[in-house]
Short mmCIF file of C-alpha atoms and ligand atoms in Angstrom, two decimals:
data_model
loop_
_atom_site.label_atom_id
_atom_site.label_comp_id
_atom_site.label_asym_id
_atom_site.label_seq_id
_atom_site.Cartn_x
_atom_site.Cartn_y
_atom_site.Cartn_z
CA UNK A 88 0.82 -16.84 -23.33
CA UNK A 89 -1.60 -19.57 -21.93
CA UNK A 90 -1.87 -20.25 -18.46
CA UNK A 91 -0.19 -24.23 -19.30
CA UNK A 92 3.05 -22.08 -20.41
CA UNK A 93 3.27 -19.88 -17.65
CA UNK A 94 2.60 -22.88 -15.20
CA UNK A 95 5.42 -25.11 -16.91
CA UNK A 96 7.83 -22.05 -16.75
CA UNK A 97 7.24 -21.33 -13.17
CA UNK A 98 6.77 -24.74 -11.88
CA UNK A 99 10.83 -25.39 -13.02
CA UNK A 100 11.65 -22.17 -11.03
CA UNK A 101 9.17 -23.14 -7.80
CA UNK A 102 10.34 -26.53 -7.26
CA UNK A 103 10.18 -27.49 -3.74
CA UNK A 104 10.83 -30.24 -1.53
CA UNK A 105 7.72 -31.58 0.80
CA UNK A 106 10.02 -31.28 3.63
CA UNK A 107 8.97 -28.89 6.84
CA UNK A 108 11.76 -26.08 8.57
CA UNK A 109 9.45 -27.53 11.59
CA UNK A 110 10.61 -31.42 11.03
CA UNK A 111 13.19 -31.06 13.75
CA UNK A 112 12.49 -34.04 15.43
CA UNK A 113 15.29 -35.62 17.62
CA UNK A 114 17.76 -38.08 16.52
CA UNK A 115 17.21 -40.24 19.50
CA UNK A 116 13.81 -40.65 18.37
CA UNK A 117 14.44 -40.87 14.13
CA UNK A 118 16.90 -43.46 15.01
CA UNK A 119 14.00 -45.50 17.67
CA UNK A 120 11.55 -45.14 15.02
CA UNK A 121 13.03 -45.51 11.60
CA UNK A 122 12.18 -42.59 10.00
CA UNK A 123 13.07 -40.59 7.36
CA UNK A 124 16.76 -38.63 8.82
CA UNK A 125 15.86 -35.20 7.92
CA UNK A 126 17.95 -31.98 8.36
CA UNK A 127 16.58 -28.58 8.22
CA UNK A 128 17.47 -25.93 5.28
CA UNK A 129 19.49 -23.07 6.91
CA UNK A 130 18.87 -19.97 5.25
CA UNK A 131 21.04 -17.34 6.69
CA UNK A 132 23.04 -14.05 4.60
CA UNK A 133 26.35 -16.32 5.10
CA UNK A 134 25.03 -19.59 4.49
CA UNK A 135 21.89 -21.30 1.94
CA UNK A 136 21.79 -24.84 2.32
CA UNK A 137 18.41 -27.02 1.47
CA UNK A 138 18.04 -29.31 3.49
CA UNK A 139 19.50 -32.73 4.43
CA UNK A 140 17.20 -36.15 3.41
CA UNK A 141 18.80 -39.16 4.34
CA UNK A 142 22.12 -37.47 3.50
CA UNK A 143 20.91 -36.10 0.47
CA UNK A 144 20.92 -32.32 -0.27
CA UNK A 145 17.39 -31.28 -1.99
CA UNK A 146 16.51 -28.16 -3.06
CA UNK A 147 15.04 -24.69 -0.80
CA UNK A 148 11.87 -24.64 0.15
CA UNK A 149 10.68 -21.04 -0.83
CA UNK A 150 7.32 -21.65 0.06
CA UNK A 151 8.72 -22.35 3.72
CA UNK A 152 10.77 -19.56 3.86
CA UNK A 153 7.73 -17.41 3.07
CA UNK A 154 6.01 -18.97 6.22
CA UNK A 155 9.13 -18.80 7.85
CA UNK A 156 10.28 -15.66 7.40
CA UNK A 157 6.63 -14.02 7.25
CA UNK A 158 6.54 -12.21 4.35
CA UNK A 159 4.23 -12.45 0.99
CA UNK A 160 3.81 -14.39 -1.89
CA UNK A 161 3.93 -12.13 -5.30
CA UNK A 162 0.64 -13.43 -6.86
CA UNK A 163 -1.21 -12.75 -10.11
CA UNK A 164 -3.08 -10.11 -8.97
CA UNK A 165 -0.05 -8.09 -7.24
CA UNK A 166 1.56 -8.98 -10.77
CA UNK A 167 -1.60 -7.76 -12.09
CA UNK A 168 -1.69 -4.34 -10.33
CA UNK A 169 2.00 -3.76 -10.80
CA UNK A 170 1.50 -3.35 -14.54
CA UNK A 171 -1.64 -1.33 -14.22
CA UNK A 172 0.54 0.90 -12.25
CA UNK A 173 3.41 1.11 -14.40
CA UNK A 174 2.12 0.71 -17.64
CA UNK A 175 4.47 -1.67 -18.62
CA UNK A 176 4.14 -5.80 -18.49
CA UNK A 177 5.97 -7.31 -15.57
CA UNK A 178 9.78 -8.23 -15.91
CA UNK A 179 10.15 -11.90 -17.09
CA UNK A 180 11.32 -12.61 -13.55
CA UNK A 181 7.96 -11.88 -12.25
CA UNK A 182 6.20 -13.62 -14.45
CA UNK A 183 8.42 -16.72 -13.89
CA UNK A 184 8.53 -16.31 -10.00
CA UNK A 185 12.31 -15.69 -9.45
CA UNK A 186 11.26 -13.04 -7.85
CA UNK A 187 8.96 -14.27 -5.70
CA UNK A 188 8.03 -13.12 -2.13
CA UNK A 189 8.09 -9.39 -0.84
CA UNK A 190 6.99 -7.11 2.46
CA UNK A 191 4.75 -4.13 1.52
CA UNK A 192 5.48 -3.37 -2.06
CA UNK A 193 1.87 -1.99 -2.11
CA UNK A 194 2.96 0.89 -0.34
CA UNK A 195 5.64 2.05 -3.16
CA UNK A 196 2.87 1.70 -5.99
CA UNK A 197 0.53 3.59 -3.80
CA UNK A 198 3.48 6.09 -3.99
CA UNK A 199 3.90 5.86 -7.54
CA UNK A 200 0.93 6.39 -8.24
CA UNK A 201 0.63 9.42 -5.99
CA UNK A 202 3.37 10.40 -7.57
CA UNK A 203 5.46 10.58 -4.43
CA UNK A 204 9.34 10.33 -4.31
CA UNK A 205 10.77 6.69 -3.04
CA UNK A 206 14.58 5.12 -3.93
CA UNK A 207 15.90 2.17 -4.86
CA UNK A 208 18.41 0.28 -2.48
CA UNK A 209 20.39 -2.68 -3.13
CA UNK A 210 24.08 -3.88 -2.86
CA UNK A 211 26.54 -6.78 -2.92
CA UNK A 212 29.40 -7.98 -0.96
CA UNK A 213 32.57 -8.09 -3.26
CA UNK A 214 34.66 -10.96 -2.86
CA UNK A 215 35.69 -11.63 -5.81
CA UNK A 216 37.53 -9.30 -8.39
CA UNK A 217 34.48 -10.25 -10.91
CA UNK A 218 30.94 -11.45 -10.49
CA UNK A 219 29.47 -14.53 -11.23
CA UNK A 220 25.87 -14.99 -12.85
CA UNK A 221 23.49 -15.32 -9.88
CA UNK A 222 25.10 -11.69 -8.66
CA UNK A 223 24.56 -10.42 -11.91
CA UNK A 224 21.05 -11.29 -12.42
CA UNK A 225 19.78 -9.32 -9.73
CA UNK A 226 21.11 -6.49 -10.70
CA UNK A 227 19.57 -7.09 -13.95
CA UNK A 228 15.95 -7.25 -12.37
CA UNK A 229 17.35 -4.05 -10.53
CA UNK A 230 17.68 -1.42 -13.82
CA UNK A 231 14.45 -2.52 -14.98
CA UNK A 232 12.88 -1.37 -12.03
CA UNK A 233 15.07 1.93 -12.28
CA UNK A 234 13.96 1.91 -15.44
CA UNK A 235 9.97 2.39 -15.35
CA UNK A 236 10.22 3.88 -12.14
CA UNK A 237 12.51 6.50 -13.11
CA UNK A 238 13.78 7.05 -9.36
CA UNK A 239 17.48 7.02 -7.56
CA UNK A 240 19.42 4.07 -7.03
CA UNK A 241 22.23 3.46 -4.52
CA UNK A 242 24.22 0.74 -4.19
CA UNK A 243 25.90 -0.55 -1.19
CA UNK A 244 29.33 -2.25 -1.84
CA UNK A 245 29.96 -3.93 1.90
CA UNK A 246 33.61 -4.44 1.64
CA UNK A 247 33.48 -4.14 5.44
CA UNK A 248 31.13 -7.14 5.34
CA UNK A 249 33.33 -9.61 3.20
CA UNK A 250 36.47 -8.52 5.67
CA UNK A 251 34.77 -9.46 8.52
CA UNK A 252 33.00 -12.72 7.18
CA UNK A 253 35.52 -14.50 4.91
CA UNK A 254 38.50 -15.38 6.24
CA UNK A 255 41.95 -14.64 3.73
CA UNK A 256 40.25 -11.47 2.19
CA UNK A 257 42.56 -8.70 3.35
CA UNK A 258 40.52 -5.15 3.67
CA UNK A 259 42.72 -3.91 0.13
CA UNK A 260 41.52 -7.07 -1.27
CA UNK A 261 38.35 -6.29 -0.73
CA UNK A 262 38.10 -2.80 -1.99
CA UNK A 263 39.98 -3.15 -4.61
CA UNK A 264 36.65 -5.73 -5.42
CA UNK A 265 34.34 -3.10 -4.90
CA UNK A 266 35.65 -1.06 -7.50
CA UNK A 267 35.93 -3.74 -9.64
CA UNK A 268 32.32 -4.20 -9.16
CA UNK A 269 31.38 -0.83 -9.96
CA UNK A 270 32.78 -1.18 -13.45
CA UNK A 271 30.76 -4.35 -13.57
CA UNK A 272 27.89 -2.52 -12.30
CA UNK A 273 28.53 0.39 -15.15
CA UNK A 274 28.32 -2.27 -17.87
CA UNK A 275 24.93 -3.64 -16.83
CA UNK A 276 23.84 -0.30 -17.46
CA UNK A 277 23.44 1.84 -14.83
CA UNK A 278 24.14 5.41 -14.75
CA UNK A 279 25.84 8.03 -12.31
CA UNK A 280 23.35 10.59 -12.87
CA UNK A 281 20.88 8.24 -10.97
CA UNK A 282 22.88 5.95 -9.08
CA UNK A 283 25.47 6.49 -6.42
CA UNK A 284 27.62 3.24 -5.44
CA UNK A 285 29.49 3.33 -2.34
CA UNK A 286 32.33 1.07 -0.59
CA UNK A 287 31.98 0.93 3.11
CA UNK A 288 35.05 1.95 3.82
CA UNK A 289 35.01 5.20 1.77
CA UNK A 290 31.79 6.36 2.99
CA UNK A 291 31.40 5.45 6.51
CA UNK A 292 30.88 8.80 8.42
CA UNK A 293 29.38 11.72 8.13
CA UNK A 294 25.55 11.96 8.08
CA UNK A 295 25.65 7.56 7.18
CA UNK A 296 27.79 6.91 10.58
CA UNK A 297 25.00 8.96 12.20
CA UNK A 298 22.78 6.65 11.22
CA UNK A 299 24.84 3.41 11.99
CA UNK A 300 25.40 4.85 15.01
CA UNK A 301 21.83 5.49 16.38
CA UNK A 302 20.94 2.15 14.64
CA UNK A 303 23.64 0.48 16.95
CA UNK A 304 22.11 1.94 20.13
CA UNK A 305 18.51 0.24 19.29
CA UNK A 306 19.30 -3.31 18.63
CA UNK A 307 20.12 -5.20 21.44
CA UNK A 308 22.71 -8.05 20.99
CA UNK A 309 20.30 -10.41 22.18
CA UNK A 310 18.19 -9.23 19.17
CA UNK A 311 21.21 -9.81 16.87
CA UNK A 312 21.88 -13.12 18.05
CA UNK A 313 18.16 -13.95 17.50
CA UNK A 314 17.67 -12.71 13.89
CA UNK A 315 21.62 -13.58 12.55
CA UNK A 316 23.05 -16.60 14.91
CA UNK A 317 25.65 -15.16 16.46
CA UNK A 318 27.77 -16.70 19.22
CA UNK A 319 30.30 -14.88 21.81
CA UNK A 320 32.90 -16.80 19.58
CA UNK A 321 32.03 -14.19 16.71
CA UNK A 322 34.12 -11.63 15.96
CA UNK A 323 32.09 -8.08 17.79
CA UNK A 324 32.38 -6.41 14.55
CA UNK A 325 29.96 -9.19 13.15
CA UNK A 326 27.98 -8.26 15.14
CA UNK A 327 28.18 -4.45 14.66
CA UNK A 328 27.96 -5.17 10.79
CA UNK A 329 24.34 -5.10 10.44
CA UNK A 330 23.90 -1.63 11.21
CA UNK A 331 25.96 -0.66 8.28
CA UNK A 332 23.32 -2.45 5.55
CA UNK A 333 21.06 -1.45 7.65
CA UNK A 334 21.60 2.48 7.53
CA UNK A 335 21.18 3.12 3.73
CA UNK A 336 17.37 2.39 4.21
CA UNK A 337 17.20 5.85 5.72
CA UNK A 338 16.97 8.53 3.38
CA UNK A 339 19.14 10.58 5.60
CA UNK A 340 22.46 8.41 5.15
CA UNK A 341 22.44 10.51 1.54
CA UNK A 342 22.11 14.15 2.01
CA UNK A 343 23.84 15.20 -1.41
CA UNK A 344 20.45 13.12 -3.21
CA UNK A 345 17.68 13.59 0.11
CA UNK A 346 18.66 16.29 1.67
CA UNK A 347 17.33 15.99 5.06
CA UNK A 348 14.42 14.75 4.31
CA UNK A 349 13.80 11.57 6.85
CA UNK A 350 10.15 10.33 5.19
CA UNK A 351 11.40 8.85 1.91
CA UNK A 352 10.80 5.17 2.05
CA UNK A 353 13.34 2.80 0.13
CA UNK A 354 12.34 -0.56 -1.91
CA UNK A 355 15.47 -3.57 -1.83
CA UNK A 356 15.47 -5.98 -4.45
CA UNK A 357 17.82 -8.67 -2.88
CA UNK A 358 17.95 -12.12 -2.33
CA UNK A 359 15.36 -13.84 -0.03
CA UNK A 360 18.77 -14.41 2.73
CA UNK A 361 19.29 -10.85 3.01
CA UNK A 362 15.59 -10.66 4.33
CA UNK A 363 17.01 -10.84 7.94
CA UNK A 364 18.70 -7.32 8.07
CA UNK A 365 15.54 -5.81 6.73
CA UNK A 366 12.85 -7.30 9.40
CA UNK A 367 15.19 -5.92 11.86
CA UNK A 368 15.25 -2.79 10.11
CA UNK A 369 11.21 -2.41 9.62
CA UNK A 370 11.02 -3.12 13.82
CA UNK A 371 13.12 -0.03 14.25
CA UNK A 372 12.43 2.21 11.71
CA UNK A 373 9.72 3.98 12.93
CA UNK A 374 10.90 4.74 16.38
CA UNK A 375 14.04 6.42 14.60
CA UNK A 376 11.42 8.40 12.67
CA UNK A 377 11.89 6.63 9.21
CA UNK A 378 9.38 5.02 7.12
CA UNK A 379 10.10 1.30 6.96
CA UNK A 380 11.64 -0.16 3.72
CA UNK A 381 10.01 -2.27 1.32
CA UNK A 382 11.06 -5.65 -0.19
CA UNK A 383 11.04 -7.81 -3.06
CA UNK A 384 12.90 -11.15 -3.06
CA UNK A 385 14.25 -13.27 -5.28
CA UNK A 386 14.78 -17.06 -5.57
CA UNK A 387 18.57 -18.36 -5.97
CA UNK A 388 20.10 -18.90 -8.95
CA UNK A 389 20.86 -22.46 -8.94
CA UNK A 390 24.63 -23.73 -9.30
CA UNK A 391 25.59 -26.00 -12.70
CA UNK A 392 25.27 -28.93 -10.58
CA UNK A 393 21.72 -28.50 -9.96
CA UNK A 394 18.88 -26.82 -7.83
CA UNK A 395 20.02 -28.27 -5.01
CA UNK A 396 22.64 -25.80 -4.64
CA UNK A 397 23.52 -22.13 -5.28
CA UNK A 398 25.81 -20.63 -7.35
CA UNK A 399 29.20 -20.10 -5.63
CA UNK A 400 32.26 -17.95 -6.03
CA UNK A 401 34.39 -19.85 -4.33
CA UNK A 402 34.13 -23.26 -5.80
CA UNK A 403 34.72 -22.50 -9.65
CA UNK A 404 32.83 -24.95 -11.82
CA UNK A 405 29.54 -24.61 -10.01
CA UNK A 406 29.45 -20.78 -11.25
CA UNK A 407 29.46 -19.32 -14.80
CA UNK A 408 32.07 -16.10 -14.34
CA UNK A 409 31.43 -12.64 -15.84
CA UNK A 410 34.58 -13.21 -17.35
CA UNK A 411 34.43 -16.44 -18.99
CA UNK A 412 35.20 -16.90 -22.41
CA UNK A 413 32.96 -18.68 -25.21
CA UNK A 414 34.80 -21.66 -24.52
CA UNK A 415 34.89 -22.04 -20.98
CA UNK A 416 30.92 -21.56 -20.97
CA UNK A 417 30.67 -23.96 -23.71
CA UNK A 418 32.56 -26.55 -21.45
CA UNK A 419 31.28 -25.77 -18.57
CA UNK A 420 27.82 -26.13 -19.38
CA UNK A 421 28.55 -29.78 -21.24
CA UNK A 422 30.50 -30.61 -18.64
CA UNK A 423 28.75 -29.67 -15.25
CA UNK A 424 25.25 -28.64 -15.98
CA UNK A 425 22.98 -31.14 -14.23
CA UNK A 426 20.67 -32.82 -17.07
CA UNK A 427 17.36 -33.80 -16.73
CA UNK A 428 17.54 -36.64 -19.51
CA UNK A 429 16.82 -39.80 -19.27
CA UNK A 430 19.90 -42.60 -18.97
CA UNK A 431 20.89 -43.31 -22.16
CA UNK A 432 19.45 -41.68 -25.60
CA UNK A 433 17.40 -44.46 -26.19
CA UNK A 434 15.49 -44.30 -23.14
CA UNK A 435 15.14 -40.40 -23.57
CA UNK A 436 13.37 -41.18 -27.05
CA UNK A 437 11.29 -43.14 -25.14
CA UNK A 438 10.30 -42.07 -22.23
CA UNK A 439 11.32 -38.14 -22.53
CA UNK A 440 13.47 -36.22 -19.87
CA UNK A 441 12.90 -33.74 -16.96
CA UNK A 442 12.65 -30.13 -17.61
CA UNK A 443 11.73 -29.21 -14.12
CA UNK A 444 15.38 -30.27 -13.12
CA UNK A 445 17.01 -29.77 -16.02
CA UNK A 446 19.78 -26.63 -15.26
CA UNK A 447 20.19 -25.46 -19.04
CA UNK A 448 16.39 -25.52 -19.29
CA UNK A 449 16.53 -23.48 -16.21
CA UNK A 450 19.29 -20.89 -16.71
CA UNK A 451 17.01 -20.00 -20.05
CA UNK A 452 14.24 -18.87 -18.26
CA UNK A 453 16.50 -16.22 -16.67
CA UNK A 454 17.66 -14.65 -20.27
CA UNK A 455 14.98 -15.55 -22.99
CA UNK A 456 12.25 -13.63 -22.88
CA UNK A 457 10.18 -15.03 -25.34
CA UNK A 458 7.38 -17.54 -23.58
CA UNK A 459 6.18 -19.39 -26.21
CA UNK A 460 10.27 -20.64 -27.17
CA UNK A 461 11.02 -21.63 -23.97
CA UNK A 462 7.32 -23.47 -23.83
CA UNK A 463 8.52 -25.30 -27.12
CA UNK A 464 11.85 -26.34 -25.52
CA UNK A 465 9.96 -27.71 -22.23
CA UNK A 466 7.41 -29.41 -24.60
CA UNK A 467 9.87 -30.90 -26.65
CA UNK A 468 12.28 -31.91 -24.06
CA UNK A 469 9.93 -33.91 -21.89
CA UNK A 470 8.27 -35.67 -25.36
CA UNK A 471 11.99 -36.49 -25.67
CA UNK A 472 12.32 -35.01 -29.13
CA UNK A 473 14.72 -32.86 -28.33
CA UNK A 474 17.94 -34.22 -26.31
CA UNK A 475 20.06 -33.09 -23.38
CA UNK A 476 22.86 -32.27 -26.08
CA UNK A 477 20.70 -29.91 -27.89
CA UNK A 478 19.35 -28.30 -24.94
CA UNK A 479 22.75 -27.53 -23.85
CA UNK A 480 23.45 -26.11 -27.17
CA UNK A 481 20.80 -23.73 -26.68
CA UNK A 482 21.86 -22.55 -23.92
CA UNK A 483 25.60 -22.14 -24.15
CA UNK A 484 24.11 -19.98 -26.86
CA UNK A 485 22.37 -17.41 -25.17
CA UNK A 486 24.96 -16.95 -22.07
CA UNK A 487 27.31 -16.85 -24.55
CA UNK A 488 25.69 -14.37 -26.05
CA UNK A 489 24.46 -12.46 -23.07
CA UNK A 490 27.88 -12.58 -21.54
CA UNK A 491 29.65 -11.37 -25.24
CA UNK A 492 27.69 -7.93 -25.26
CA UNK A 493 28.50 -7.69 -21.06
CA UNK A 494 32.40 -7.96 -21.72
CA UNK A 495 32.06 -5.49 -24.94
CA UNK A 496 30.47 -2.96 -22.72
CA UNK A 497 32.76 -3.75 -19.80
CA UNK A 498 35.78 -2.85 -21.96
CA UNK A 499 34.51 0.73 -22.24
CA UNK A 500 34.30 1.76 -18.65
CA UNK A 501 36.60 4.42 -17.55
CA UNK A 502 38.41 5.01 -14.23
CA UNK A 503 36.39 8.49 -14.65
CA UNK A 504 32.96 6.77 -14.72
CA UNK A 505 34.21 4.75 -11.83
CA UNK A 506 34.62 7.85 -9.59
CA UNK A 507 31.75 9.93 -11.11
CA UNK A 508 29.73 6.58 -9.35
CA UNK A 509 31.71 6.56 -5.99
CA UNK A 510 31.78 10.67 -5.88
CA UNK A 511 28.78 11.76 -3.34
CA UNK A 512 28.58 15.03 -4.85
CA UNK A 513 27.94 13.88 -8.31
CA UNK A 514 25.71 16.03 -10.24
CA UNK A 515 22.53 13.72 -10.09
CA UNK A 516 18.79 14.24 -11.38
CA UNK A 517 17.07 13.68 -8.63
CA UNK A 518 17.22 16.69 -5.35
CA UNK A 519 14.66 16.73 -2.42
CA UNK A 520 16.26 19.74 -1.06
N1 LIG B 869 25.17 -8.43 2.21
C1 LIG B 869 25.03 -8.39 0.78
C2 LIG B 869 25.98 -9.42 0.15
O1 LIG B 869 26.74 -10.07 0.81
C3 LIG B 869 25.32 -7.03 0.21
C4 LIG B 869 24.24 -6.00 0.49
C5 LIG B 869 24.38 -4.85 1.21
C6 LIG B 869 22.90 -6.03 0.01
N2 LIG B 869 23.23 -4.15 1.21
C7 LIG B 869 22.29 -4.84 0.49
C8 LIG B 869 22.17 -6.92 -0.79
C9 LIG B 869 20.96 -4.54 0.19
C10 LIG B 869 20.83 -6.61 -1.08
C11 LIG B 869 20.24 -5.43 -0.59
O2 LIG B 869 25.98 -9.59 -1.04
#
């Protein structure tokens, strides 16, 4: 594809406000001098909000958070080396910069190409009986890398987590989530002989509460209210929380696939507000005598209503559900997904509509791989030959589609391949004994 393509498909998924996390100036003085009222973005696990411009919401500011947060920029020559490495080109969410930023992924290719052994680590907190897109997608981005890399996955399913955090959930609500999820998890593909997905509340113990237990005794609570924002008003197992994600980074927290081998270093695809848990961890890895883990973040997946917001399970129409039918993605899209046409067809003709803001536009570059169609849609979109309507078509299309062959393969998982996940002591490939 030509560089103009791959610039119009990742400037839609880079958008940024001009705003700086560092604009905190004081009311007192906004309000003496007239300017612009501007509210930082809070990026936190529990919370994304862009931030606040003259009481409008605009979208996050990745490249802040990359300052912010100090990690890296994935750039065209990472990008570059990563399919040198592999031999195989990069995921169409590298390419397209959804997943964007990342700490040390250098040091797994080094690995891979010395051919030495590193894991995959991820998870989700289940609070809902089914996922929604933007958790799906992920986990998407996640196979592929099992995929070429051809190494052991787990899967951390914090039940715990959403207890503690949301109020309402009861603790059988939430597991009974988790294994819901695991079915989900089953029909995107993965498989038991590489991956092992745990709840937190059936694992916790053995050789993991080791680990969350030596983990607890390192972090001070002055360090957890720096990194997370916690308050004495929080609830202390909040607070105690983190060391549970933080534990599966260790290699040791799964004897039945590591053994006890302590030097095998772990790489986390998550989102870029999960980032918190793992600077933490990389400060304290090496004094417990583990490698530190690697990252690679991704951008949010936007909600209907536009990139201003993220997808949400709790407020129904901004999210597209695992579970929706045909129809309710067909009316959901035409009825909530934020258009980037012009006012009235007449002055679309004219004038041509907005791509970069347009959600349909944007939910396409997450499922259609080929370039040079989505190029034409952009293209034709802002020349205003092509409409909002027909955009929309197009997509409801493809999730439609996408979300037709999840369901089919959803409908064959098994209680069996549910426990063969959850069970420990499943036979797997991969043994550093
Ligand atoms: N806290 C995450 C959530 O609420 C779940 C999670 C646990 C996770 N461990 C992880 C996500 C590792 C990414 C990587 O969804």
């Amino acid at each position: 594809m030509s560089a103009n393509n791959q610039a119009n498909i990742s400037e839609v998924l880079t958008q940024t406000s001009k705003l700086s996390l560092d604009d905190t100036t004081s009311d007192l003085k906004k309000a003496s001098s007239g300017e612009t009222e501007v509210n930082t973005q809070k990026i936190t696990p529990w919370e994304v909000e862009g931030a606040v411009v003259d009481g409008v919401q605009v979208s996050v500011d990745y490249d802040k958070l990359i300052k912010q947060f100090g990690t890296r920029r994935i750039d065209d020559e990472l990008i570059a080396r990563f399919e040198k490495i592999t031999g195989h080109k990069a995921h169409m969410y590298l390419r397209r910069g959804i997943f964007f930023s990342h700490r040390d992924i250098n040091v797994i290719l080094d690995r891979y190409e010395q051919k030495k052994p590193f894991y995959l680590y991820t998870g989700r907190g289940p609070s809902k009986g089914s996922m929604h897109l933007g958790h799906m997608l992920p986990f998407v981005f996640c196979k592929w890398l099992q995929d070429i890399f051809d190494v052991p996955l787990v899967i951390q399913l914090t039940d715990d987590e959403k207890f503690l955090f949301k109020t309402g959930l009861t603790l059988e609500d939430t597991y009974k989530y988790s294994r819901s999820t695991v079915k989900e998890l089953a029909a995107i593909g993965f498989k038991p002989e590489k991956t092992f997905i745990f709840s937190d509340l059936d694992y916790v113990g053995g050789a993991f509460y080791k680990n969350i237990i030596k983990i607890s005794k390192s972090i001070t609570g002055s360090t957890a209210k720096a990194a997370f924002g916690f308050t004495d008003t929080d609830a202390i197992g909040k607070v105690f929380y983190p060391c549970i994600q933080i534990a599966p980074c260790f290699s040791t927290s799964f004897p039945a696939i590591f053994g006890t081998k302590k030097d095998i270093p772990c790489l986390i695809p998550c989102g870029i507000d999960q980032d918190p848990y793992f600077r933490l961890t990389r400060d304290i890895s090496q004094k417990l005598g583990h490698p530190k883990p690697t990252l690679i973040h991704s951008k949010f997946l936007p909600a209907l209503q536009g990139s201003n917001s993220k997808m949400s399970s709790s407020v129904d129409n901004t999210a597209i559900f695992t579970t929706d039918t045909p129809a309710q993605i067909k009316n959901k899209i035409n009825r909530y997904a934020f258009s980037g046409g012009a006012d009235t067809l007449e002055l679309h003709r004219l004038h041509g509509g907005n791509p970069d803001v347009d959600i349909s536009y944007q939910y396409m570059c997450y499922f259609v791989e080929d370039d040079a169609f989505l190029n034409n849609l952009y293209n034709e979109y802002k020349a205003g030959t092509l409409t909002t309507g027909e955009m929309k078509q197009h997509c409801i299309k493809i999730v439609q589609e996408f979300l037709l062959e999840f369901q089919t393969q959803l409908a064959t998982i098994t209680e069996q391949n549910v426990e063969d996940f959850m069970n420990p002591n499943y036979p797997r490939k991969f043994f550093f004994n």
